[in-house]
Every structure is written in structure tokens, then in C-alpha cells.
CSV table of C-alpha atoms and ligand atoms in Angstrom, one decimal:
chain,number,residue,atom,x,y,z
A,1,MET,CA,2.2,-30.1,16.7
A,2,ALA,CA,2.9,-29.1,12.9
A,3,GLU,CA,4.2,-25.9,12.0
A,4,LEU,CA,2.3,-23.4,11.0
A,5,THR,CA,3.6,-22.2,7.7
A,6,ARG,CA,1.9,-20.3,5.3
A,7,ARG,CA,2.5,-23.2,2.4
A,8,LYS,CA,0.8,-25.8,4.6
A,9,LEU,CA,-2.0,-23.1,4.5
A,10,LEU,CA,-1.8,-23.0,0.8
A,11,ALA,CA,-1.6,-27.1,0.4
A,12,GLY,CA,-4.7,-27.4,2.9
A,13,SER,CA,-3.5,-29.9,4.7
A,14,LEU,CA,-3.0,-27.9,8.2
A,15,ALA,CA,-5.0,-29.0,11.6
A,16,ALA,CA,-7.1,-26.0,12.1
A,17,THR,CA,-6.4,-24.1,14.7
A,18,GLY,CA,-6.8,-20.2,15.9
A,19,GLY,CA,-6.6,-17.3,13.1
A,20,ALA,CA,-4.5,-19.3,10.7
A,21,ALA,CA,-7.6,-21.4,10.7
A,22,LEU,CA,-10.1,-18.9,9.8
A,23,LEU,CA,-7.3,-17.9,7.2
A,24,HIS,CA,-7.7,-21.3,5.5
A,25,LYS,CA,-11.3,-20.8,5.1
A,26,THR,CA,-11.5,-17.5,3.8
A,27,VAL,CA,-8.5,-17.7,1.3
A,28,PRO,CA,-9.9,-18.9,-1.9
A,29,HIS,CA,-8.4,-22.1,-2.7
A,30,GLY,CA,-10.0,-22.3,-6.4
A,31,HIS,CA,-8.2,-20.4,-9.2
A,32,PRO,CA,-9.6,-17.1,-11.3
A,33,TRP,CA,-8.8,-19.6,-14.6
A,34,GLU,CA,-11.0,-22.4,-13.8
A,35,ALA,CA,-14.1,-20.7,-14.5
A,36,GLN,CA,-13.1,-19.3,-17.7
A,37,ALA,CA,-11.6,-22.9,-18.7
A,38,ALA,CA,-15.2,-24.5,-17.7
A,39,ASP,CA,-16.5,-22.0,-20.2
A,40,GLN,CA,-14.4,-22.9,-22.9
A,41,HIS,CA,-16.1,-26.6,-22.2
A,42,GLY,CA,-19.3,-25.4,-22.2
A,43,ALA,CA,-20.3,-26.0,-18.8
A,44,HIS,CA,-21.2,-21.7,-18.3
A,45,ASP,CA,-23.5,-20.3,-20.2
A,46,THR,CA,-22.7,-16.7,-18.3
A,47,VAL,CA,-19.4,-14.9,-18.5
A,48,ASP,CA,-17.3,-14.9,-15.7
A,49,HIS,CA,-14.5,-13.0,-15.0
A,50,GLY,CA,-13.2,-15.4,-12.4
A,51,HIS,CA,-13.1,-13.1,-9.8
A,52,ALA,CA,-10.6,-14.6,-7.1
A,53,ASP,CA,-12.0,-13.3,-3.5
A,54,PHE,CA,-12.4,-14.5,-0.2
A,55,ARG,CA,-14.9,-17.7,0.8
A,56,ASP,CA,-18.2,-16.9,-0.1
A,57,ASN,CA,-17.7,-13.3,-1.4
A,58,ARG,CA,-17.3,-12.3,2.3
A,59,THR,CA,-15.1,-9.0,2.9
A,60,VAL,CA,-14.0,-7.1,5.7
A,61,ASP,CA,-16.3,-4.2,7.8
A,62,HIS,CA,-14.7,-1.3,6.4
A,63,ALA,CA,-16.7,1.1,8.4
A,64,ALA,CA,-15.2,-1.3,12.0
A,65,ASN,CA,-11.8,-0.7,10.3
A,66,GLY,CA,-12.3,3.3,9.9
A,67,PHE,CA,-10.9,3.2,6.6
A,68,ASP,CA,-11.2,2.0,3.2
A,69,PRO,CA,-9.1,0.7,0.5
A,70,HIS,CA,-10.9,2.8,-2.0
A,71,GLU,CA,-10.8,5.8,-0.4
A,72,ILE,CA,-7.3,5.6,0.8
A,73,LEU,CA,-6.6,5.1,-3.4
A,74,ARG,CA,-7.5,8.8,-4.2
A,75,ASP,CA,-6.7,10.5,-0.5
A,76,PHE,CA,-4.3,13.0,-0.5
A,77,ASP,CA,-3.5,14.8,2.7
A,78,TRP,CA,-2.1,18.4,1.8
A,79,GLY,CA,-2.0,19.0,5.7
A,80,THR,CA,-2.7,23.3,6.6
A,81,THR,CA,-0.6,25.6,5.2
A,82,THR,CA,0.8,28.9,6.7
A,83,ARG,CA,3.5,31.2,5.5
A,84,THR,CA,7.0,32.6,6.6
A,85,ALA,CA,7.7,36.2,6.5
A,86,GLY,CA,9.6,35.6,3.8
A,87,GLY,CA,7.3,33.9,1.6
A,88,GLN,CA,8.0,30.3,2.2
A,89,VAL,CA,5.2,27.9,2.5
A,90,ILE,CA,4.9,26.0,6.2
A,91,ARG,CA,3.0,22.7,5.4
A,92,GLU,CA,1.9,20.8,8.9
A,93,TRP,CA,0.1,17.6,9.9
A,94,GLU,CA,-0.3,16.3,13.3
A,95,LEU,CA,0.2,12.2,13.1
A,96,TYR,CA,-0.1,9.8,15.8
A,97,ALA,CA,0.6,6.0,16.6
A,98,VAL,CA,-2.3,4.4,18.5
A,99,ASP,CA,-2.7,0.6,18.2
A,100,LYS,CA,-5.8,-0.7,16.9
A,101,GLU,CA,-7.2,-4.4,15.8
A,102,ILE,CA,-8.1,-4.1,12.3
A,103,GLU,CA,-10.2,-6.8,10.0
A,104,VAL,CA,-7.4,-8.0,7.8
A,105,ALA,CA,-9.2,-10.8,6.0
A,106,PRO,CA,-13.1,-11.9,7.2
A,107,GLY,CA,-13.0,-12.9,10.3
A,108,VAL,CA,-9.5,-12.4,10.7
A,109,LYS,CA,-8.5,-9.6,13.2
A,110,PHE,CA,-4.8,-8.2,13.8
A,111,ALA,CA,-3.4,-6.5,16.6
A,112,ALA,CA,-2.2,-3.6,14.2
A,113,TRP,CA,-0.1,-0.5,15.1
A,114,THR,CA,-1.4,2.8,13.1
A,115,TYR,CA,-0.4,6.1,12.2
A,116,ASN,CA,-3.9,8.5,12.6
A,117,GLN,CA,-5.7,4.9,12.8
A,118,ARG,CA,-5.2,3.9,9.2
A,119,ILE,CA,-3.0,1.5,7.4
A,120,PRO,CA,-1.2,2.7,5.6
A,121,GLY,CA,-0.5,5.9,7.2
A,122,PRO,CA,-2.1,8.9,5.5
A,123,THR,CA,-0.6,10.2,2.3
A,124,LEU,CA,1.2,12.8,2.8
A,125,ARG,CA,1.4,15.4,-0.2
A,126,CYS,CA,3.4,19.1,-0.3
A,127,ARG,CA,5.3,20.7,-3.0
A,128,GLU,CA,9.2,20.8,-3.4
A,129,GLY,CA,10.6,23.9,-1.3
A,130,GLU,CA,8.0,23.4,1.6
A,131,ARG,CA,8.9,23.6,5.0
A,132,LEU,CA,7.0,20.6,7.0
A,133,ARG,CA,6.1,20.5,10.3
A,134,ILE,CA,5.0,17.1,11.4
A,135,THR,CA,3.8,16.5,14.9
A,136,PHE,CA,4.2,13.4,16.2
A,137,ALA,CA,2.3,12.0,19.6
A,138,ASN,CA,2.8,8.3,20.8
A,139,GLY,CA,-0.6,7.2,22.1
A,140,SER,CA,0.8,3.5,21.3
A,141,ASN,CA,1.9,1.6,24.3
A,142,HIS,CA,5.3,1.1,22.7
A,143,PRO,CA,8.1,3.7,21.6
A,144,HIS,CA,8.2,5.0,18.1
A,145,THR,CA,8.9,7.2,15.5
A,146,ILE,CA,8.7,8.4,12.2
A,147,HIS,CA,11.4,8.3,9.7
A,148,PHE,CA,10.9,10.1,6.8
A,149,HIS,CA,13.0,9.1,3.5
A,150,GLY,CA,14.3,12.4,1.2
A,151,ILE,CA,16.8,14.6,2.0
A,152,HIS,CA,16.5,16.6,6.1
A,153,PRO,CA,18.9,16.8,8.9
A,154,ALA,CA,20.5,14.3,11.3
A,155,ASP,CA,18.2,14.9,13.7
A,156,MET,CA,15.0,14.6,11.9
A,157,ASP,CA,15.8,11.5,10.8
A,158,GLY,CA,13.4,9.5,13.3
A,159,VAL,CA,15.8,6.6,14.1
A,160,PRO,CA,16.6,5.7,17.9
A,161,GLY,CA,19.5,7.5,19.5
A,162,VAL,CA,19.8,10.8,17.3
A,163,GLY,CA,17.6,13.7,17.7
A,164,ALA,CA,14.6,12.9,19.3
A,165,GLY,CA,15.3,8.7,19.2
A,166,GLN,CA,12.4,6.9,20.4
A,167,ILE,CA,9.1,8.7,21.4
A,168,PRO,CA,7.7,6.7,24.1
A,169,PRO,CA,4.2,6.2,24.8
A,170,GLY,CA,3.0,9.3,25.8
A,171,GLY,CA,5.9,10.9,24.4
A,172,ARG,CA,5.5,14.0,21.2
A,173,THR,CA,8.0,15.5,19.1
A,174,VAL,CA,8.3,17.8,16.5
A,175,TYR,CA,10.1,16.6,13.0
A,176,GLU,CA,10.6,19.7,10.6
A,177,PHE,CA,12.5,19.9,7.6
A,178,ASP,CA,12.0,21.4,3.7
A,179,ALA,CA,10.8,18.6,1.1
A,180,LEU,CA,13.6,17.6,-0.7
A,181,PRO,CA,13.7,16.8,-3.6
A,182,ALA,CA,10.8,16.3,-5.5
A,183,GLY,CA,9.7,12.7,-5.7
A,184,LEU,CA,7.4,9.4,-4.3
A,185,HIS,CA,8.7,8.7,-0.7
A,186,LEU,CA,7.7,7.3,1.9
A,187,TYR,CA,7.6,7.3,5.9
A,188,HIS,CA,7.6,4.5,8.8
A,189,CYS,CA,8.8,3.8,12.2
A,190,HIS,CA,12.1,3.0,12.6
A,191,VAL,CA,12.2,1.7,16.1
A,192,ARG,CA,13.7,-2.1,16.9
A,193,PRO,CA,12.9,-4.6,15.8
A,194,LEU,CA,12.5,-3.0,12.7
A,195,ALA,CA,10.6,-6.1,11.1
A,196,GLU,CA,7.8,-6.0,13.6
A,197,HIS,CA,7.5,-1.9,13.8
A,198,ILE,CA,6.8,-1.4,10.0
A,199,ALA,CA,4.9,-5.0,9.5
A,200,LYS,CA,2.2,-4.1,12.2
A,201,GLY,CA,1.6,-1.1,9.9
A,202,LEU,CA,3.2,1.7,10.8
A,203,TYR,CA,4.0,3.5,7.3
A,204,GLY,CA,2.8,5.6,4.5
A,205,ALA,CA,3.5,7.2,1.5
A,206,PHE,CA,4.8,10.9,1.2
A,207,ILE,CA,4.8,12.6,-1.9
A,208,VAL,CA,6.7,15.9,-2.8
A,209,ASP,CA,5.2,17.4,-6.2
A,210,PRO,CA,7.9,19.2,-8.2
A,211,ALA,CA,7.3,23.0,-7.6
A,212,ASP,CA,5.6,23.1,-10.9
A,213,GLY,CA,3.3,20.6,-10.9
A,214,ARG,CA,2.9,17.4,-12.7
A,215,GLU,CA,0.8,17.0,-15.7
A,216,ASP,CA,-3.4,16.6,-14.7
A,217,ALA,CA,-4.0,12.9,-14.1
A,218,GLU,CA,-6.2,10.4,-12.1
A,219,GLU,CA,-3.9,9.5,-9.3
A,220,LEU,CA,-4.2,6.9,-7.0
A,221,VAL,CA,-1.9,5.6,-4.4
A,222,MET,CA,-0.9,2.0,-4.1
A,223,VAL,CA,1.0,0.8,-1.0
A,224,MET,CA,1.9,-2.7,-1.6
A,225,ASN,CA,1.6,-4.6,2.2
A,226,GLY,CA,1.2,-7.9,3.7
A,227,PHE,CA,0.4,-9.0,7.1
A,228,ASP,CA,1.8,-12.1,9.2
A,229,THR,CA,-1.5,-13.3,11.0
A,230,ASN,CA,0.3,-16.2,13.0
A,231,PHE,CA,3.7,-14.8,13.8
A,232,ASP,CA,6.0,-16.4,12.4
A,233,ARG,CA,7.6,-14.1,9.9
A,234,ALA,CA,6.1,-15.1,6.8
A,235,ASN,CA,2.6,-13.4,5.2
A,236,GLU,CA,-0.5,-15.0,5.2
A,237,MET,CA,-2.2,-11.9,3.0
A,238,TYR,CA,-1.0,-9.9,0.4
A,239,ALA,CA,-2.4,-6.4,-1.0
A,240,ALA,CA,-2.2,-3.1,-2.2
A,241,ASN,CA,-3.4,-0.6,0.7
A,242,THR,CA,-3.9,-3.2,3.5
A,243,ILE,CA,-7.3,-5.2,2.5
A,244,PRO,CA,-6.8,-8.3,0.2
A,245,PHE,CA,-9.4,-8.5,-3.1
A,246,ALA,CA,-10.8,-5.2,-2.3
A,247,TYR,CA,-9.8,-4.0,-6.0
A,248,MET,CA,-11.7,-7.3,-6.9
A,249,ASN,CA,-14.7,-6.6,-5.5
A,250,THR,CA,-15.3,-4.0,-6.5
A,251,PRO,CA,-12.6,-2.6,-9.6
A,252,ILE,CA,-11.2,0.9,-9.5
A,253,GLN,CA,-13.1,3.3,-12.2
A,254,VAL,CA,-11.1,4.8,-15.0
A,255,LYS,CA,-11.7,6.8,-18.0
A,256,ARG,CA,-10.5,5.4,-21.5
A,257,GLY,CA,-7.6,8.0,-22.8
A,258,GLU,CA,-6.7,9.6,-19.4
A,259,LEU,CA,-4.2,9.7,-17.8
A,260,VAL,CA,-3.5,7.4,-15.2
A,261,ARG,CA,-0.9,7.8,-12.6
A,262,ILE,CA,-0.1,5.2,-9.8
A,263,TYR,CA,2.3,6.7,-6.9
A,264,LEU,CA,3.4,2.9,-6.1
A,265,VAL,CA,5.3,2.0,-2.6
A,266,ASN,CA,6.8,-1.5,-1.2
A,267,VAL,CA,6.6,-1.7,2.5
A,268,LEU,CA,6.3,-5.4,2.4
A,269,GLU,CA,7.8,-6.7,5.2
A,270,TYR,CA,8.9,-10.6,5.3
A,271,ASP,CA,9.8,-11.3,1.7
A,272,LEU,CA,12.2,-10.3,-0.2
A,273,ILE,CA,10.4,-8.7,-3.3
A,274,ASN,CA,7.0,-7.3,-4.2
A,275,SER,CA,6.2,-6.4,-8.1
A,276,PHE,CA,3.2,-4.9,-9.7
A,277,HIS,CA,1.8,-5.9,-13.2
A,278,LEU,CA,-0.6,-4.5,-15.5
A,279,HIS,CA,-2.6,-6.7,-18.1
A,280,GLY,CA,-3.8,-5.0,-21.5
A,281,ASN,CA,-1.3,-2.2,-21.5
A,282,LEU,CA,2.2,-1.0,-20.4
A,283,PHE,CA,3.0,2.0,-18.7
A,284,HIS,CA,6.3,4.5,-18.1
A,285,TYR,CA,8.3,4.0,-14.9
A,286,TYR,CA,9.7,6.5,-12.9
A,287,PRO,CA,12.0,5.1,-10.2
A,288,THR,CA,11.2,7.4,-6.9
A,289,GLY,CA,9.3,9.8,-9.2
A,290,THR,CA,12.7,12.0,-9.2
A,291,SER,CA,13.3,12.1,-12.8
A,292,THR,CA,10.9,13.4,-15.8
A,293,THR,CA,12.1,10.7,-18.2
A,294,PRO,CA,10.8,7.3,-17.8
A,295,SER,CA,13.7,4.5,-17.1
A,296,GLU,CA,11.5,1.8,-19.1
A,297,PHE,CA,8.2,1.5,-20.7
A,298,THR,CA,7.0,-1.9,-19.7
A,299,ASP,CA,4.2,-3.9,-18.1
A,300,THR,CA,5.7,-5.3,-14.8
A,301,VAL,CA,7.9,-4.1,-12.4
A,302,MET,CA,9.8,-5.6,-9.0
A,303,LEU,CA,10.2,-3.0,-6.1
A,304,CYS,CA,12.2,-4.1,-2.9
A,305,GLN,CA,11.0,-3.0,0.4
A,306,GLY,CA,11.4,0.4,0.6
A,307,GLN,CA,11.7,1.0,-3.3
A,308,ARG,CA,8.9,2.9,-5.0
A,309,GLY,CA,8.1,4.2,-8.0
A,310,ILE,CA,5.7,6.5,-10.5
A,311,LEU,CA,3.4,4.3,-13.3
A,312,GLU,CA,1.8,6.4,-16.1
A,313,TRP,CA,-0.5,5.2,-18.7
A,314,ARG,CA,-3.8,5.6,-20.8
A,315,PHE,CA,-5.7,2.6,-21.4
A,316,GLN,CA,-6.9,2.5,-24.9
A,317,HIS,CA,-9.8,-0.2,-25.0
A,318,THR,CA,-12.6,-0.5,-22.2
A,319,GLY,CA,-13.3,-3.1,-20.2
A,320,PRO,CA,-12.0,-4.5,-17.1
A,321,PHE,CA,-8.1,-5.1,-16.9
A,322,MET,CA,-6.2,-6.8,-14.5
A,323,PHE,CA,-3.7,-5.7,-12.0
A,324,HIS,CA,-1.5,-7.9,-9.4
A,325,ALA,CA,1.5,-8.9,-8.2
A,326,HIS,CA,3.3,-10.8,-10.5
A,327,GLN,CA,4.4,-13.5,-8.2
A,328,SER,CA,1.7,-16.0,-8.1
A,329,GLU,CA,1.7,-16.8,-4.3
A,330,PHE,CA,1.0,-13.4,-3.6
A,331,THR,CA,-1.9,-12.9,-6.2
A,332,GLU,CA,-3.3,-15.7,-4.5
A,333,LEU,CA,-3.1,-14.8,-0.9
A,334,GLY,CA,-5.1,-11.5,-2.6
A,335,TRP,CA,-3.1,-8.8,-4.3
A,336,GLN,CA,-4.9,-8.8,-7.0
A,337,GLY,CA,-7.1,-6.3,-8.3
A,338,PHE,CA,-9.4,-4.8,-11.6
A,339,PHE,CA,-9.3,-1.8,-13.4
A,340,GLU,CA,-12.8,-1.1,-15.0
A,341,VAL,CA,-12.1,1.2,-17.9
A,342,VAL,CA,-15.2,2.9,-19.1
B,401,CU,CU1,7.4,1.7,15.8
């Protein structure tokens, strides 16, 4: 039997089997520019932005998944706070790992491992210098951890063999450390085999605001990810915030002239790099969000796994503006969307 690979899926020459066959039917084989080319030849009377989508305009059941990429965009979890006698803020969250089947493309179910039943996990947000306390309970059938990026003691690093180490099914632990440094970080499971524990869905964004905050903005979180649905250690679909084409189906509404700030994290497994490209504009890029001086003014950034950065810009024109990975293969397999600037 022919080996299943995503490239054969794309070539459309594959004998239909299992989930791969479903995917073959759901991923579009047309190209966004074909409708426009047809327009130019007078074949169409109506304006068509050439929105790529799943076949037949189907989408996943967000309610059944229990999360929606549009809500994840603006969902910042500030936890709950108390203060020490000395006045330091203690900020607390409860995270749990649980195995959960999610629909990652219409009709394509993926046996995911999640933090708090969503992918990405909650976007944890705090301020520089606060004391953070994260209680982790493992409700999964596999051992897991939470490994945070940032500055903390070794025994809070969430890796096997150090501190609490691997948390077995039914186990729990508490990670506690000060929020340092200000910037955009991430968290993820660090149990081996690492690629599987990450690719199954155990990751999330971790934002440490500067003590004096950032300028008011329309803030959005995008965690760039993908899914290997046929277990060949290559992704069949790509997205920001898990569901391919979600922001094609429903563009992200922003206002002309307002400051847009994206917290962009790349957790994509199995591919060496990922990228973000913005149409009709350039943005200031702050790698890891740790400096107030941007490293560049550009329209495309490239990130390897674990890299993240803050993007800031203002749209000068109204209308639909695309954003997508600038690896065309990722784009066509789901990692694309639109801003609707009003
Ligand atoms: Cu794990």
C-alpha cells in the first residue's frame, strides 16, 4: 500500500483510507487567486475575494469542541489574585490535563491532549514581579508536566527528573515562581516523546506585562500550530489557534487607525519553521516582547518552534486584508485569514 504523506494528499493521487480520506475531501484543491483570474477574464459578474475554505463551506463544530478560535483570540486569563503581607500580588490558576477528542477539520477527529479542554490552553496573563502559583492536576491517561518559559528556579522548570518531575495520571503539583521577565512567553508539556506531547495539544501562551503596562490596543493572541492526523510525523493541516481557515470564514474585525497588537507564538511541531505575513501594511516586531524597541519594521516574520514575538501596527485603509503563513503549503492547508478593517 502506498505510504500516506501530506504531499500525496496534496497531489490528489491517493487511494482513500481513514481520516486521511476525509481530509482529502475537506481540504480545498482550488486556489484563492483562481476566482480573481476568472473575474479578470469576465467570467464572473460579482466580486469574489477568493476565500479559501473547507470544501462546501463546511466548518467544525466549535460548540462540541468547547472552544472557538474567535474567542481564543481575545481571551486573556488573569487568574485570581491575593496579596502577601508584604504587598506582593499572588496570582493563581488551576490547569488540568485531559485527553479529549476534538474536530480539527470537518469530519476529522483528533485524539488530542489538552490543558483545560482547549487548544491552545488558556492564555495566562500577569504583570512583571507578581508571584505566580499554578496548580496542575493531571486528568490524562499519560504523564505530563507544565514547562514555563521565563526565569524561575530549576525545581519549577517542569521537566522530568527535576523538582516534581513527571506528574502521573491522577497526580498534581504546584508550580510557583515570580513573573520574570516582562515579555511574551509560552508553556508546554515537557514529557518524552516531546514532539508527541506538544503536537497533541499541550501548550499555551504566557504573557508577562511590563509593570507599567503597554499602550492600549486591540490585543489578539495567535498560537501557530498544526495537526498530524495520520501519525506520519508531518502535519496535514495548519492554523493559528487550531482550526484551519477559521479567520477566513469569519474575518477578524478591527478598526482603522487603532493600534493592533498580536501576541504571536509558534508551537508548530514537525516543521522546522513557521511564519506570519500581513497584507497591505507593515508592522513593528518585538522579538519575545522583551524590549520596547522593535527589531524591525516588516510585513513577514519567521519563527522556529518556541519563538514568539509581539507585532504592532495601525491599518491606514478600510477593507479586507489577508494574513497567513508565507509558506504557501501551510497557507493552502489552513493557515490563512482576513482582517476586516472598518
Ligand atoms: Cu505531556
